Tab-separated table of N, CA and C in Angstrom:
chain	number	residue	atom	x	y	z
A	1	UNK	N	-39.660	11.631	-8.818
A	1	UNK	CA	-38.695	11.131	-9.775
A	1	UNK	C	-37.290	11.480	-9.297
A	2	UNK	N	-36.387	10.520	-9.340
A	2	UNK	CA	-35.023	10.721	-8.894
A	2	UNK	C	-34.271	11.575	-9.907
A	3	UNK	N	-33.547	12.567	-9.417
A	3	UNK	CA	-32.788	13.453	-10.273
A	3	UNK	C	-31.408	12.855	-10.554
A	4	UNK	N	-30.977	12.925	-11.805
A	4	UNK	CA	-29.659	12.439	-12.173
A	4	UNK	C	-28.709	13.617	-12.261
A	5	UNK	N	-27.492	13.433	-11.821
A	5	UNK	CA	-26.479	14.482	-11.897
A	5	UNK	C	-25.873	14.428	-13.297
A	6	UNK	N	-26.371	15.300	-14.171
A	6	UNK	CA	-25.979	15.269	-15.568
A	6	UNK	C	-24.822	16.194	-15.921
A	7	UNK	N	-24.400	17.012	-14.967
A	7	UNK	CA	-23.327	17.963	-15.231
A	7	UNK	C	-22.338	17.944	-14.078
A	8	UNK	N	-21.123	18.398	-14.371
A	8	UNK	CA	-20.127	18.526	-13.319
A	8	UNK	C	-19.211	19.692	-13.660
A	9	UNK	N	-18.597	20.241	-12.616
A	9	UNK	CA	-17.605	21.287	-12.783
A	9	UNK	C	-16.473	20.968	-11.814
A	10	UNK	N	-15.239	21.182	-12.247
A	10	UNK	CA	-14.085	20.832	-11.431
A	10	UNK	C	-13.641	22.045	-10.626
A	11	UNK	N	-13.496	21.864	-9.322
A	11	UNK	CA	-12.970	22.905	-8.441
A	11	UNK	C	-11.473	22.680	-8.284
A	12	UNK	N	-10.673	23.627	-8.786
A	12	UNK	CA	-9.222	23.498	-8.684
A	12	UNK	C	-8.748	23.659	-7.243
A	13	UNK	N	-9.495	24.399	-6.436
A	13	UNK	CA	-9.132	24.573	-5.030
A	13	UNK	C	-9.345	23.281	-4.248
A	14	UNK	N	-10.520	22.666	-4.421
A	14	UNK	CA	-10.838	21.429	-3.701
A	14	UNK	C	-10.292	20.182	-4.391
A	15	UNK	N	-9.838	20.339	-5.643
A	15	UNK	CA	-9.340	19.225	-6.450
A	15	UNK	C	-10.350	18.085	-6.537
A	16	UNK	N	-11.604	18.475	-6.812
A	16	UNK	CA	-12.670	17.487	-6.939
A	16	UNK	C	-13.785	18.061	-7.815
A	17	UNK	N	-14.659	17.164	-8.265
A	17	UNK	CA	-15.798	17.581	-9.068
A	17	UNK	C	-16.988	17.890	-8.185
A	18	UNK	N	-17.786	18.833	-8.625
A	18	UNK	CA	-19.075	19.140	-8.010
A	18	UNK	C	-20.116	18.795	-9.065
A	19	UNK	N	-21.010	17.881	-8.727
A	19	UNK	CA	-22.020	17.395	-9.663
A	19	UNK	C	-23.333	18.129	-9.425
A	20	UNK	N	-24.062	18.395	-10.514
A	20	UNK	CA	-25.346	19.074	-10.398
A	20	UNK	C	-26.219	18.718	-11.582
A	21	UNK	N	-27.474	19.121	-11.516
A	21	UNK	CA	-28.404	18.887	-12.620
A	21	UNK	C	-29.174	20.167	-12.893
A	22	UNK	N	-30.062	20.129	-13.845
A	22	UNK	CA	-30.812	21.328	-14.203
A	22	UNK	C	-31.808	21.729	-13.120
A	23	UNK	N	-32.277	20.754	-12.312
A	23	UNK	CA	-33.214	21.068	-11.235
A	23	UNK	C	-32.546	21.903	-10.148
A	24	UNK	N	-31.329	21.539	-9.781
A	24	UNK	CA	-30.624	22.269	-8.715
A	24	UNK	C	-29.859	23.462	-9.265
A	25	UNK	N	-29.530	23.436	-10.533
A	25	UNK	CA	-28.797	24.534	-11.153
A	25	UNK	C	-27.323	24.520	-10.826
A	26	UNK	N	-26.612	25.480	-11.392
A	26	UNK	CA	-25.169	25.589	-11.182
A	26	UNK	C	-24.889	25.792	-9.703
A	27	UNK	N	-23.917	25.074	-9.148
A	27	UNK	CA	-23.642	25.172	-7.712
A	27	UNK	C	-23.143	26.562	-7.323
A	28	UNK	N	-23.684	27.079	-6.243
A	28	UNK	CA	-23.276	28.398	-5.740
A	28	UNK	C	-22.158	28.244	-4.723
A	29	UNK	N	-21.376	29.283	-4.569
A	29	UNK	CA	-20.357	29.306	-3.541
A	29	UNK	C	-19.170	28.408	-3.799
A	30	UNK	N	-18.895	28.104	-5.057
A	30	UNK	CA	-17.738	27.281	-5.371
A	30	UNK	C	-16.502	28.158	-5.204
A	31	UNK	N	-15.619	27.754	-4.288
A	31	UNK	CA	-14.430	28.550	-3.990
A	31	UNK	C	-13.322	28.246	-4.983
A	32	UNK	N	-12.566	29.277	-5.329
A	32	UNK	CA	-11.423	29.079	-6.215
A	32	UNK	C	-11.842	28.937	-7.653
A	33	UNK	N	-10.875	28.726	-8.519
A	33	UNK	CA	-11.141	28.567	-9.938
A	33	UNK	C	-11.840	27.262	-10.237
A	34	UNK	N	-12.629	27.281	-11.282
A	34	UNK	CA	-13.327	26.066	-11.703
A	34	UNK	C	-13.072	25.848	-13.188
A	35	UNK	N	-13.169	24.592	-13.598
A	35	UNK	CA	-13.029	24.236	-15.005
A	35	UNK	C	-14.336	24.473	-15.736
A	36	UNK	N	-14.358	24.072	-16.992
A	36	UNK	CA	-15.565	24.197	-17.794
A	36	UNK	C	-16.593	23.160	-17.353
A	37	UNK	N	-17.851	23.484	-17.537
A	37	UNK	CA	-18.925	22.548	-17.233
A	37	UNK	C	-18.839	21.386	-18.211
A	38	UNK	N	-18.948	20.172	-17.688
A	38	UNK	CA	-18.894	18.967	-18.508
A	38	UNK	C	-20.207	18.207	-18.344
A	39	UNK	N	-20.693	17.652	-19.452
A	39	UNK	CA	-21.978	16.955	-19.449
A	39	UNK	C	-21.794	15.444	-19.490
A	40	UNK	N	-22.710	14.744	-18.823
A	40	UNK	CA	-22.758	13.286	-18.865
A	40	UNK	C	-23.160	12.871	-20.271
A	41	UNK	N	-22.467	11.885	-20.834
A	41	UNK	CA	-22.767	11.431	-22.202
A	41	UNK	C	-23.963	10.495	-22.251
A	42	UNK	N	-24.388	9.989	-21.102
A	42	UNK	CA	-25.464	9.007	-21.062
A	42	UNK	C	-24.969	7.582	-21.253
A	43	UNK	N	-23.671	7.408	-21.425
A	43	UNK	CA	-23.079	6.085	-21.610
A	43	UNK	C	-22.211	5.728	-20.411
A	44	UNK	N	-21.952	4.433	-20.241
A	44	UNK	CA	-21.119	3.952	-19.135
A	44	UNK	C	-19.981	3.113	-19.680
A	45	UNK	N	-18.883	3.081	-18.918
A	45	UNK	CA	-17.731	2.286	-19.339
A	45	UNK	C	-17.911	0.827	-18.940
A	46	UNK	N	-16.886	0.022	-19.137
A	46	UNK	CA	-16.948	-1.408	-18.839
A	46	UNK	C	-17.195	-1.692	-17.362
A	47	UNK	N	-16.859	-0.734	-16.493
A	47	UNK	CA	-17.079	-0.886	-15.045
A	47	UNK	C	-18.372	-0.224	-14.583
A	48	UNK	N	-19.228	0.163	-15.510
A	48	UNK	CA	-20.512	0.827	-15.238
A	48	UNK	C	-20.340	2.237	-14.671
A	49	UNK	N	-19.176	2.856	-14.921
A	49	UNK	CA	-18.918	4.231	-14.503
A	49	UNK	C	-19.480	5.167	-15.567
A	50	UNK	N	-20.294	6.164	-15.178
A	50	UNK	CA	-20.795	7.124	-16.165
A	50	UNK	C	-19.636	7.837	-16.862
A	51	UNK	N	-19.776	8.037	-18.167
A	51	UNK	CA	-18.747	8.724	-18.943
A	51	UNK	C	-19.191	10.164	-19.187
A	52	UNK	N	-18.337	11.113	-18.824
A	52	UNK	CA	-18.575	12.539	-19.036
A	52	UNK	C	-17.626	13.044	-20.120
A	53	UNK	N	-18.025	14.137	-20.786
A	53	UNK	CA	-17.071	14.762	-21.694
A	53	UNK	C	-15.888	15.219	-20.840
A	54	UNK	N	-14.714	15.150	-21.399
A	54	UNK	CA	-13.511	15.477	-20.648
A	54	UNK	C	-12.882	14.282	-19.951
A	55	UNK	N	-13.588	13.152	-19.914
A	55	UNK	CA	-13.000	11.950	-19.323
A	55	UNK	C	-11.920	11.408	-20.261
A	56	UNK	N	-10.965	10.720	-19.671
A	56	UNK	CA	-9.942	10.017	-20.434
A	56	UNK	C	-10.310	8.539	-20.369
A	57	UNK	N	-10.506	7.936	-21.549
A	57	UNK	CA	-10.851	6.521	-21.591
A	57	UNK	C	-9.713	5.747	-22.254
A	58	UNK	N	-9.641	4.478	-21.913
A	58	UNK	CA	-8.637	3.611	-22.499
A	58	UNK	C	-9.335	2.372	-23.049
A	59	UNK	N	-8.942	1.967	-24.235
A	59	UNK	CA	-9.506	0.773	-24.858
A	59	UNK	C	-8.550	0.298	-25.941
A	60	UNK	N	-8.753	-0.921	-26.373
A	60	UNK	CA	-7.966	-1.489	-27.467
A	60	UNK	C	-8.913	-1.821	-28.605
A	61	UNK	N	-8.628	-1.260	-29.769
A	61	UNK	CA	-9.450	-1.517	-30.944
A	61	UNK	C	-8.687	-2.418	-31.903
A	62	UNK	N	-9.404	-3.265	-32.576
A	62	UNK	CA	-8.797	-4.201	-33.519
A	62	UNK	C	-8.037	-3.443	-34.610
A	63	UNK	N	-6.816	-3.797	-34.810
A	63	UNK	CA	-5.910	-3.196	-35.790
A	63	UNK	C	-5.511	-1.759	-35.448
A	64	UNK	N	-6.065	-1.223	-34.386
A	64	UNK	CA	-5.728	0.151	-33.995
A	64	UNK	C	-5.545	0.183	-32.489
A	65	UNK	N	-4.426	-0.305	-32.043
A	65	UNK	CA	-4.151	-0.272	-30.614
A	65	UNK	C	-4.002	1.192	-30.235
A	66	UNK	N	-4.773	1.631	-29.291
A	66	UNK	CA	-4.765	3.043	-28.965
A	66	UNK	C	-4.659	3.240	-27.469
A	67	UNK	N	-3.866	4.162	-27.075
A	67	UNK	CA	-3.721	4.491	-25.665
A	67	UNK	C	-4.852	5.391	-25.204
A	68	UNK	N	-4.728	6.000	-24.071
A	68	UNK	CA	-5.782	6.853	-23.519
A	68	UNK	C	-6.151	7.993	-24.479
A	69	UNK	N	-7.439	8.321	-24.517
A	69	UNK	CA	-7.931	9.402	-25.363
A	69	UNK	C	-9.069	10.132	-24.646
A	70	UNK	N	-9.226	11.400	-24.969
A	70	UNK	CA	-10.225	12.254	-24.314
A	70	UNK	C	-11.583	12.154	-24.998
A	71	UNK	N	-12.644	12.133	-24.203
A	71	UNK	CA	-14.014	12.176	-24.719
A	71	UNK	C	-14.344	13.636	-25.016
A	72	UNK	N	-14.765	13.902	-26.257
A	72	UNK	CA	-15.094	15.267	-26.660
A	72	UNK	C	-16.491	15.307	-27.280
A	73	UNK	N	-17.034	16.509	-27.393
A	73	UNK	CA	-18.293	16.735	-28.091
A	73	UNK	C	-17.940	17.435	-29.394
A	74	UNK	N	-18.275	16.796	-30.521
A	74	UNK	CA	-17.891	17.338	-31.820
A	74	UNK	C	-18.974	17.002	-32.844
A	75	UNK	N	-19.391	17.980	-33.584
A	75	UNK	CA	-20.359	17.743	-34.662
A	75	UNK	C	-21.681	17.184	-34.176
A	76	UNK	N	-22.093	17.544	-32.966
A	76	UNK	CA	-23.369	17.086	-32.432
A	76	UNK	C	-23.330	15.715	-31.786
A	77	UNK	N	-22.127	15.153	-31.583
A	77	UNK	CA	-22.011	13.821	-31.002
A	77	UNK	C	-20.807	13.745	-30.056
A	78	UNK	N	-20.893	12.817	-29.117
A	78	UNK	CA	-19.748	12.528	-28.260
A	78	UNK	C	-18.886	11.489	-28.938
A	79	UNK	N	-17.574	11.632	-28.783
A	79	UNK	CA	-16.664	10.669	-29.377
A	79	UNK	C	-15.234	10.954	-28.979
A	80	UNK	N	-14.309	10.361	-29.717
A	80	UNK	CA	-12.879	10.496	-29.444
A	80	UNK	C	-12.128	10.610	-30.765
A	81	UNK	N	-11.069	11.390	-30.748
A	81	UNK	CA	-10.164	11.430	-31.888
A	81	UNK	C	-9.180	10.286	-31.743
A	82	UNK	N	-9.185	9.392	-32.713
A	82	UNK	CA	-8.368	8.194	-32.689
A	82	UNK	C	-7.277	8.333	-33.749
A	83	UNK	N	-6.068	7.985	-33.386
A	83	UNK	CA	-4.967	8.007	-34.339
A	83	UNK	C	-4.842	6.614	-34.968
A	84	UNK	N	-4.975	6.559	-36.278
A	84	UNK	CA	-4.790	5.309	-37.009
A	84	UNK	C	-3.289	5.042	-37.065
A	85	UNK	N	-2.855	4.013	-36.374
A	85	UNK	CA	-1.426	3.755	-36.253
A	85	UNK	C	-0.769	3.396	-37.581
A	86	UNK	N	-1.501	2.782	-38.493
A	86	UNK	CA	-0.877	2.391	-39.763
A	86	UNK	C	-0.711	3.592	-40.693
A	87	UNK	N	-1.673	4.508	-40.711
A	87	UNK	CA	-1.588	5.651	-41.624
A	87	UNK	C	-1.173	6.939	-40.925
A	88	UNK	N	-1.329	6.990	-39.604
A	88	UNK	CA	-1.008	8.209	-38.861
A	88	UNK	C	-2.108	9.255	-38.932
A	89	UNK	N	-3.207	8.946	-39.609
A	89	UNK	CA	-4.302	9.908	-39.730
A	89	UNK	C	-5.176	9.901	-38.477
A	90	UNK	N	-5.845	11.030	-38.263
A	90	UNK	CA	-6.746	11.161	-37.119
A	90	UNK	C	-8.172	10.924	-37.589
A	91	UNK	N	-8.915	10.132	-36.817
A	91	UNK	CA	-10.306	9.821	-37.145
A	91	UNK	C	-11.168	10.111	-35.920
A	92	UNK	N	-12.387	10.600	-36.146
A	92	UNK	CA	-13.342	10.802	-35.055
A	92	UNK	C	-14.235	9.583	-34.976
A	93	UNK	N	-14.199	8.903	-33.836
A	93	UNK	CA	-15.061	7.739	-33.610
A	93	UNK	C	-16.152	8.125	-32.635
A	94	UNK	N	-17.382	7.724	-32.928
A	94	UNK	CA	-18.500	7.973	-32.029
A	94	UNK	C	-18.335	7.174	-30.739
A	95	UNK	N	-18.645	7.820	-29.619
A	95	UNK	CA	-18.477	7.180	-28.322
A	95	UNK	C	-19.370	5.953	-28.170
A	96	UNK	N	-20.616	6.014	-28.683
A	96	UNK	CA	-21.488	4.842	-28.536
A	96	UNK	C	-20.912	3.632	-29.274
A	97	UNK	N	-20.232	3.855	-30.381
A	97	UNK	CA	-19.564	2.757	-31.095
A	97	UNK	C	-18.418	2.196	-30.246
A	98	UNK	N	-17.624	3.060	-29.657
A	98	UNK	CA	-16.507	2.626	-28.812
A	98	UNK	C	-17.019	1.808	-27.631
A	99	UNK	N	-18.083	2.289	-26.982
A	99	UNK	CA	-18.644	1.598	-25.814
A	99	UNK	C	-19.190	0.219	-26.203
A	100	UNK	N	-19.911	0.150	-27.318
A	100	UNK	CA	-20.529	-1.112	-27.742
A	100	UNK	C	-19.514	-2.134	-28.247
A	101	UNK	N	-18.436	-1.676	-28.879
A	101	UNK	CA	-17.499	-2.588	-29.521
A	101	UNK	C	-16.231	-2.889	-28.714
A	102	UNK	N	-15.752	-1.914	-27.909
A	102	UNK	CA	-14.414	-2.046	-27.337
A	102	UNK	C	-14.352	-1.944	-25.812
A	103	UNK	N	-15.470	-1.745	-25.147
A	103	UNK	CA	-15.563	-1.776	-23.691
A	103	UNK	C	-14.488	-0.913	-23.010
A	104	UNK	N	-14.538	0.398	-23.223
A	104	UNK	CA	-13.520	1.277	-22.645
A	104	UNK	C	-13.651	1.386	-21.133
A	105	UNK	N	-12.588	1.877	-20.507
A	105	UNK	CA	-12.594	2.155	-19.076
A	105	UNK	C	-12.176	3.598	-18.858
A	106	UNK	N	-12.908	4.297	-17.991
A	106	UNK	CA	-12.527	5.657	-17.610
A	106	UNK	C	-11.316	5.530	-16.697
A	107	UNK	N	-10.213	6.197	-17.085
A	107	UNK	CA	-8.991	6.119	-16.287
A	107	UNK	C	-8.575	7.472	-15.730
A	108	UNK	N	-9.346	8.501	-16.012
A	108	UNK	CA	-9.038	9.841	-15.521
A	108	UNK	C	-9.895	10.850	-16.247
A	109	UNK	N	-9.501	12.102	-16.158
A	109	UNK	CA	-10.182	13.169	-16.880
A	109	UNK	C	-9.184	14.284	-17.130
A	110	UNK	N	-9.582	15.288	-17.895
A	110	UNK	CA	-8.639	16.338	-18.284
A	110	UNK	C	-8.158	17.165	-17.104
A	111	UNK	N	-8.874	17.148	-15.989
A	111	UNK	CA	-8.453	17.898	-14.810
A	111	UNK	C	-7.651	17.052	-13.836
A	112	UNK	N	-7.909	15.767	-13.822
A	112	UNK	CA	-7.212	14.829	-12.944
A	112	UNK	C	-6.666	13.707	-13.819
A	113	UNK	N	-5.599	13.984	-14.516
A	113	UNK	CA	-5.037	13.003	-15.440
A	113	UNK	C	-4.569	11.766	-14.683
A	114	UNK	N	-4.562	10.638	-15.341
A	114	UNK	CA	-3.992	9.469	-14.675
A	114	UNK	C	-2.525	9.763	-14.370
A	115	UNK	N	-2.131	9.529	-13.158
A	115	UNK	CA	-0.764	9.848	-12.773
A	115	UNK	C	-0.316	8.958	-11.630
A	116	UNK	N	0.963	9.036	-11.339
A	116	UNK	CA	1.535	8.346	-10.197
A	116	UNK	C	1.748	9.410	-9.121
A	117	UNK	N	0.946	9.388	-8.047
A	117	UNK	CA	1.083	10.452	-7.057
A	117	UNK	C	2.370	10.298	-6.238
A	118	UNK	N	2.939	11.458	-5.856
A	118	UNK	CA	4.111	11.437	-4.983
A	118	UNK	C	3.639	11.332	-3.527
A	119	UNK	N	4.533	11.538	-2.577
A	119	UNK	CA	4.182	11.371	-1.167
A	119	UNK	C	3.187	12.403	-0.672
A	120	UNK	N	2.987	13.499	-1.416
A	120	UNK	CA	1.990	14.523	-1.057
A	120	UNK	C	0.707	14.376	-1.869
A	121	UNK	N	0.563	13.263	-2.547
A	121	UNK	CA	-0.588	12.992	-3.420
A	121	UNK	C	-0.682	13.935	-4.611
A	122	UNK	N	0.426	14.537	-5.009
A	122	UNK	CA	0.478	15.363	-6.212
A	122	UNK	C	1.017	14.502	-7.353
A	123	UNK	N	0.605	14.807	-8.589
A	123	UNK	CA	1.102	14.048	-9.727
A	123	UNK	C	2.580	14.314	-9.932
A	124	UNK	N	3.326	13.263	-10.244
A	124	UNK	CA	4.755	13.413	-10.534
A	124	UNK	C	4.933	13.919	-11.944
């Protein structure tokens, strides 16, 4: 049976993710600081990219145009905190609802935010 990489951890030294699963366990010998372990949500974006907690997704919802938002785990479910533009209130939307209705795209993550890189490939 093919193993799926269900977890990832960000290496700040290598500036990249290291993917692993429960069969292989947490990666050994990761140099430098690492971020928190993030889990695959089991869902994919409009481009068939797996969505992990900590990813930044972008989508447009009817009557609630919303910019990029972070995928979080809250109350036993994956989702996003959405700001209702008309009332200014914050609402938690389930990620499976967002994926089925609004076709989001992963545009970054909390460790590698979407940015315009300078000549050294660092975020401006």
